[in-house]
């Protein structure tokens, strides 16, 4: 029997599933792992849903729970290898990979973002989702000033990866 | 335009690579088992509680003769009885603290707050283990003391020992105790080290930002 609560939750998640998929794409690097993380995010959202009062938007609430799951709660299975920290030398993308066409640039950029650490990815994700620094800082639990500083550092870091 | 803005431009316009899930795909996902670290931590803490409670209860499974000895000892010694009650009280206190710590873990908190709640929970378990290790060492020493003073056979045997033999005996006693504590400590480090490695790294990263 599907309860009303289940029904409303599943409908909302179906509408906003892209948020979770984008996070999964950032934090995992293969299909199985993507599904695994998506599954865990769904469980965590569902467990927290009875306390969701609707005073914030479902999407806003979902950003927080889904990111928390990806950064903190999710236990990676062995098949994943995305947790390595960026090291300037190791992850420099070869110059010949870097093409002037925009598509190629995007591909390279995406690769570079994938090499960032968990916290940096979270900042980049929220930034790409057009969240302001107030929301970024509240989601991560850091001050607005520090969120800005960190974001600038990430931009520099990405530049360094892209222009070795 | 900087690199991220370029990415941002295409971020919301490109189609996601993953196929869109239907309502029917999502329903069964609600009832799958979570494999989050909080859940694992919960099982580990229950295992720790049970392990030490069983270890403390082992004397009850000894021979009747031993039980009788224990009973007379308890009858004659109010301090020991009080200590036993205190130790039960402390276990109940730890269960309560652990329960409170788990309740405070909320996935809707900020990332930093969530990590702090989990680290706090782990700390309660750490203190519980530490308490038990200390108690094990203390009760072992008290037991030895009682054995030497109340058991005429043992005290007689010890009186007959030479100094070197005594030294060897005490050395063995110390080494065995240290080994016991060491093994448990290693085991403990391994479990939590593996489990919370990523969490600690991310927490430090966030903390560093604030320093």
XYZ file of C-alpha atoms in Angstrom:
375
model
C 0.000 0.000 0.000
C 1.375 3.349 -1.003
C 0.649 5.972 1.583
C -0.177 9.558 0.821
C 3.156 10.645 2.238
C 4.981 8.246 -0.053
C 2.987 9.447 -2.981
C 3.691 13.137 -2.410
C 7.372 12.438 -1.780
C 7.879 10.330 -4.892
C 6.142 12.921 -7.039
C 8.373 15.680 -5.712
C 11.518 13.611 -6.096
C 10.571 12.648 -9.620
C 10.246 16.325 -10.506
C 13.510 17.321 -8.858
C 15.571 14.200 -9.561
C 17.968 16.182 -11.697
C 19.491 17.762 -8.581
C 20.442 14.325 -7.294
C 21.651 13.133 -10.693
C 23.941 16.140 -11.038
C 25.417 15.469 -7.598
C 25.896 11.803 -8.448
C 27.646 12.788 -11.652
C 30.048 14.992 -9.724
C 30.844 12.542 -6.963
C 30.964 9.246 -8.817
C 32.553 8.110 -12.020
C 30.612 5.129 -13.241
C 27.060 4.025 -13.794
C 26.816 1.591 -10.872
C 28.247 4.053 -8.409
C 25.921 6.745 -9.699
C 22.918 4.515 -9.044
C 24.289 3.531 -5.660
C 24.624 7.139 -4.517
C 21.250 8.061 -6.005
C 19.707 5.224 -4.004
C 21.307 6.434 -0.758
C 20.220 10.033 -1.413
C 16.668 8.789 -1.958
C 16.715 6.895 1.348
C 18.071 9.892 3.260
C 15.526 12.241 1.675
C 12.720 9.845 2.448
C 13.848 9.387 6.047
C 13.980 13.148 6.542
C 10.807 13.879 4.584
C 8.321 13.626 7.502
C 10.141 16.600 9.045
C 10.028 18.607 5.830
C 7.548 21.323 6.658
C 7.382 23.041 3.367
C 8.514 26.405 4.769
C 11.439 26.138 2.399
C 11.262 24.989 -1.182
C 11.588 21.248 -1.712
C 14.558 21.876 -3.993
C 16.380 23.984 -1.381
C 15.817 21.287 1.225
C 16.904 18.639 -1.254
C 20.195 20.383 -2.056
C 21.198 20.132 1.569
C 20.192 16.522 2.182
C 21.612 15.285 -1.119
C 24.936 17.086 -0.655
C 25.211 15.909 2.941
C 24.681 12.373 1.759
C 27.338 12.687 -0.931
C 29.939 14.391 1.275
C 29.349 12.794 4.655
C 26.979 9.880 4.895
C 27.658 7.906 1.757
C 30.120 5.076 2.095
C 31.855 4.520 -1.144
C 32.096 1.050 -2.469
C 35.453 -0.220 -3.626
C 34.739 0.227 -7.299
C 34.951 3.984 -6.937
C 38.118 5.966 -7.132
C 36.965 9.563 -7.023
C 38.150 10.535 -3.577
C 41.752 11.321 -4.416
C 42.729 14.819 -3.542
C 43.922 17.073 -6.221
C 47.643 17.239 -6.515
C 49.007 19.854 -8.838
C 51.277 17.560 -10.776
C 49.321 14.369 -10.932
C 46.143 15.748 -12.375
C 47.434 18.255 -14.843
C 45.646 17.696 -18.054
C 47.853 17.246 -21.045
C 48.177 20.325 -23.199
C 47.102 18.508 -26.353
C 43.766 17.679 -24.706
C 43.002 21.342 -24.459
C 41.305 22.457 -27.588
C 39.978 25.864 -28.441
C 36.519 24.691 -29.377
C 33.985 25.256 -26.642
C 32.876 21.661 -26.453
C 36.375 20.447 -25.935
C 36.905 23.152 -23.357
C 33.828 22.062 -21.464
C 34.904 18.465 -21.515
C 38.281 19.397 -20.123
C 36.673 21.639 -17.537
C 34.375 18.897 -16.425
C 37.314 16.566 -16.037
C 39.097 19.203 -13.979
C 36.122 19.704 -11.663
C 36.029 15.958 -11.150
C 39.542 16.113 -9.750
C 38.588 18.573 -6.998
C 38.075 17.301 -3.461
C 34.642 16.654 -1.918
C 34.209 20.074 -0.328
C 35.421 21.941 -3.387
C 33.008 19.983 -5.535
C 30.152 20.967 -3.225
C 31.059 24.649 -3.589
C 31.342 24.364 -7.356
C 28.047 22.514 -7.559
C 26.152 25.151 -5.599
C 27.824 27.881 -7.618
C 26.821 26.218 -10.890
C 23.296 25.868 -9.575
C 23.282 29.636 -9.203
C 23.067 29.684 -5.423
C 24.199 32.872 -3.728
C 27.026 32.888 -1.192
C 24.574 33.127 1.670
C 22.981 29.817 0.726
C 26.344 28.214 -0.061
C 27.674 29.218 3.349
C 24.559 27.991 5.139
C 24.565 24.662 3.347
C 28.185 23.959 4.187
C 28.257 25.581 7.614
C 31.009 28.088 6.878
C 30.958 31.885 6.838
C 30.023 33.792 3.704
C 33.439 35.433 3.536
C 35.193 32.082 3.693
C 32.901 30.637 1.043
C 33.929 33.480 -1.271
C 37.604 33.076 -0.498
C 37.418 29.338 -1.118
C 35.527 29.836 -4.366
C 38.234 32.169 -5.642
C 40.868 29.638 -4.714
C 39.004 26.950 -6.614
C 38.855 29.182 -9.675
C 42.596 29.681 -9.486
C 43.091 25.970 -9.023
C 40.970 25.165 -12.050
C 42.910 27.701 -14.086
C 46.107 26.004 -13.042
C 44.812 22.585 -14.046
C 43.635 23.877 -17.395
C 46.709 25.918 -18.218
C 49.609 23.868 -17.047
C 34.912 34.976 -18.817
C 36.428 32.634 -16.296
C 36.337 28.873 -16.586
C 33.514 28.261 -14.153
C 31.220 30.724 -15.850
C 31.757 28.866 -19.077
C 30.723 25.680 -17.347
C 27.781 27.414 -15.713
C 26.518 28.550 -19.079
C 26.111 24.996 -20.249
C 25.326 23.416 -16.858
C 21.579 23.832 -16.978
C 21.107 23.627 -20.701
C 22.785 20.314 -21.459
C 20.783 17.155 -21.070
C 21.722 14.929 -18.156
C 23.519 11.749 -19.111
C 21.453 9.622 -16.779
C 18.049 8.420 -17.890
C 15.130 10.076 -16.155
C 13.591 7.849 -13.508
C 9.853 7.340 -13.418
C 7.672 7.393 -10.326
C 7.584 3.606 -10.513
C 11.375 3.440 -10.532
C 11.520 5.549 -7.377
C 8.958 3.732 -5.212
C 11.015 0.590 -4.563
C 14.025 2.750 -3.697
C 12.298 4.111 -0.583
C 12.398 0.775 1.171
C 15.928 -0.312 0.383
C 18.419 -0.492 3.251
C 20.662 2.474 3.870
C 24.407 1.898 3.910
C 25.305 5.269 5.408
C 28.133 5.671 7.891
C 25.654 6.649 10.606
C 24.019 3.272 10.262
C 27.353 1.467 10.369
C 28.421 3.555 13.350
C 25.189 2.597 15.059
C 25.827 -1.120 14.572
C 29.414 -0.773 15.711
C 28.365 1.053 18.885
C 25.750 -1.593 19.676
C 28.427 -4.247 19.170
C 30.753 -2.364 21.536
C 28.054 -2.121 24.204
C 27.190 -5.804 23.937
C 30.837 -6.875 23.833
C 31.708 -5.149 27.101
C 28.512 -6.155 28.841
C 29.210 -9.805 27.953
C 32.831 -9.479 29.010
C 31.706 -8.105 32.378
C 29.172 -10.910 32.748
C 31.663 -13.715 32.048
C 32.313 -14.439 35.774
C 28.629 -15.359 36.093
C 29.192 -18.270 33.721
C 32.039 -19.709 35.781
C 31.770 -22.780 37.952
C 29.394 -22.863 40.913
C 32.302 -22.921 43.278
C 33.632 -19.696 41.801
C 30.181 -18.136 41.961
C 29.917 -19.019 45.630
C 33.271 -17.439 46.256
C 32.141 -14.305 44.477
C 28.936 -14.213 46.500
C 30.706 -14.388 49.826
C 33.086 -11.735 48.634
C 30.187 -9.444 47.720
C 28.398 -10.098 51.006
C 31.421 -9.137 52.984
C 32.313 -6.119 50.974
C 29.969 -3.189 50.627
C 32.491 -1.260 48.538
C 32.437 -3.973 45.880
C 28.633 -4.012 45.839
C 28.499 -0.246 45.502
C 31.084 -0.385 42.724
C 29.003 -2.921 40.833
C 25.934 -0.724 41.016
C 27.947 2.296 39.951
C 29.289 0.402 36.946
C 25.747 -0.557 35.870
C 24.739 3.068 36.317
C 27.606 4.145 34.109
C 26.608 1.708 31.360
C 23.064 3.090 31.457
C 24.479 6.608 31.329
C 26.516 5.723 28.230
C 23.487 4.188 26.538
C 21.584 7.399 27.237
C 24.427 9.597 25.935
C 24.734 7.478 22.826
C 21.007 7.672 22.209
C 21.099 11.454 22.608
C 24.086 11.737 20.275
C 22.355 9.694 17.581
C 19.197 11.754 17.922
C 21.207 14.919 17.310
C 22.468 13.682 13.930
C 20.328 15.391 11.346
C 20.814 15.182 7.613
C 19.158 18.572 7.216
C 21.850 20.380 9.220
C 24.696 22.149 7.476
C 27.501 19.872 6.285
C 29.794 21.030 9.085
C 27.187 20.601 11.817
C 26.311 17.123 10.536
C 29.953 16.081 10.599
C 30.334 17.475 14.125
C 27.321 15.473 15.348
C 28.782 12.275 13.906
C 32.203 12.980 15.397
C 30.528 13.663 18.762
C 28.739 10.326 18.607
C 31.969 8.545 17.842
C 33.547 10.309 20.824
C 30.898 8.882 23.177
C 31.776 5.381 21.951
C 35.465 6.177 22.367
C 34.953 7.201 25.999
C 32.887 4.089 26.595
C 35.703 1.885 25.325
C 38.270 3.864 27.293
C 36.179 3.554 30.446
C 35.930 -0.192 29.955
C 39.641 -0.592 29.354
C 40.421 1.317 32.548
C 37.825 -0.652 34.492
C 39.226 -3.911 33.123
C 42.693 -2.972 34.333
C 41.377 -1.794 37.726
C 39.220 -4.839 38.370
C 42.027 -7.125 37.271
C 44.330 -5.510 39.826
C 41.664 -5.624 42.565
C 41.003 -9.262 41.711
C 44.685 -10.024 42.001
C 44.879 -8.212 45.307
C 41.947 -10.167 46.702
C 43.336 -13.414 45.393
C 46.665 -12.813 47.058
C 45.206 -11.717 50.388
C 42.145 -13.911 50.716
C 43.259 -17.142 49.139
C 45.618 -18.915 51.510
C 46.967 -21.202 48.776
C 48.003 -18.362 46.537
C 49.436 -16.194 49.310
C 51.399 -19.203 50.530
C 52.723 -19.853 47.040
C 53.721 -16.232 46.584
C 55.482 -16.175 49.931
C 57.558 -19.111 48.731
C 58.624 -17.344 45.533
C 62.057 -15.857 45.131
C 62.490 -12.210 44.203
C 63.416 -13.001 40.584
C 60.396 -15.247 40.236
C 58.227 -12.489 41.664
C 59.664 -10.003 39.195
C 58.995 -12.412 36.328
C 55.453 -12.988 37.527
C 54.666 -9.278 37.749
C 56.351 -8.638 34.396
C 54.200 -11.276 32.737
C 51.162 -9.733 34.364
C 52.042 -6.249 33.057
C 52.894 -7.514 29.566
C 49.661 -9.487 29.254
C 47.624 -6.465 30.391
C 49.410 -4.133 27.963
C 49.005 -6.616 25.132
C 45.310 -6.930 25.839
C 44.847 -3.147 25.878
C 47.051 -2.765 22.801
C 45.106 -5.259 20.726
C 41.801 -3.663 21.594
C 43.204 -0.207 20.856
C 44.498 -1.328 17.446
C 41.232 -2.988 16.572
C 39.422 0.160 17.589
C 41.703 2.430 15.548
C 41.256 0.225 12.515
C 37.446 0.188 12.619
C 36.988 3.911 13.146
C 39.963 4.872 11.046
C 38.533 3.126 8.019
C 34.982 4.164 8.688
C 35.582 7.848 9.328
C 38.630 8.548 7.170
C 36.720 10.454 4.527
C 34.551 12.259 7.062
C 37.563 13.442 9.019
C 39.284 14.633 5.873
C 36.239 16.619 4.762
C 35.690 17.999 8.243
C 39.276 19.195 8.435
C 38.916 20.817 5.044
C 35.864 22.757 6.264
C 37.526 23.626 9.542
C 40.634 24.889 7.827
C 38.487 27.365 5.925
C 37.348 28.884 9.187
C 40.777 29.156 10.759
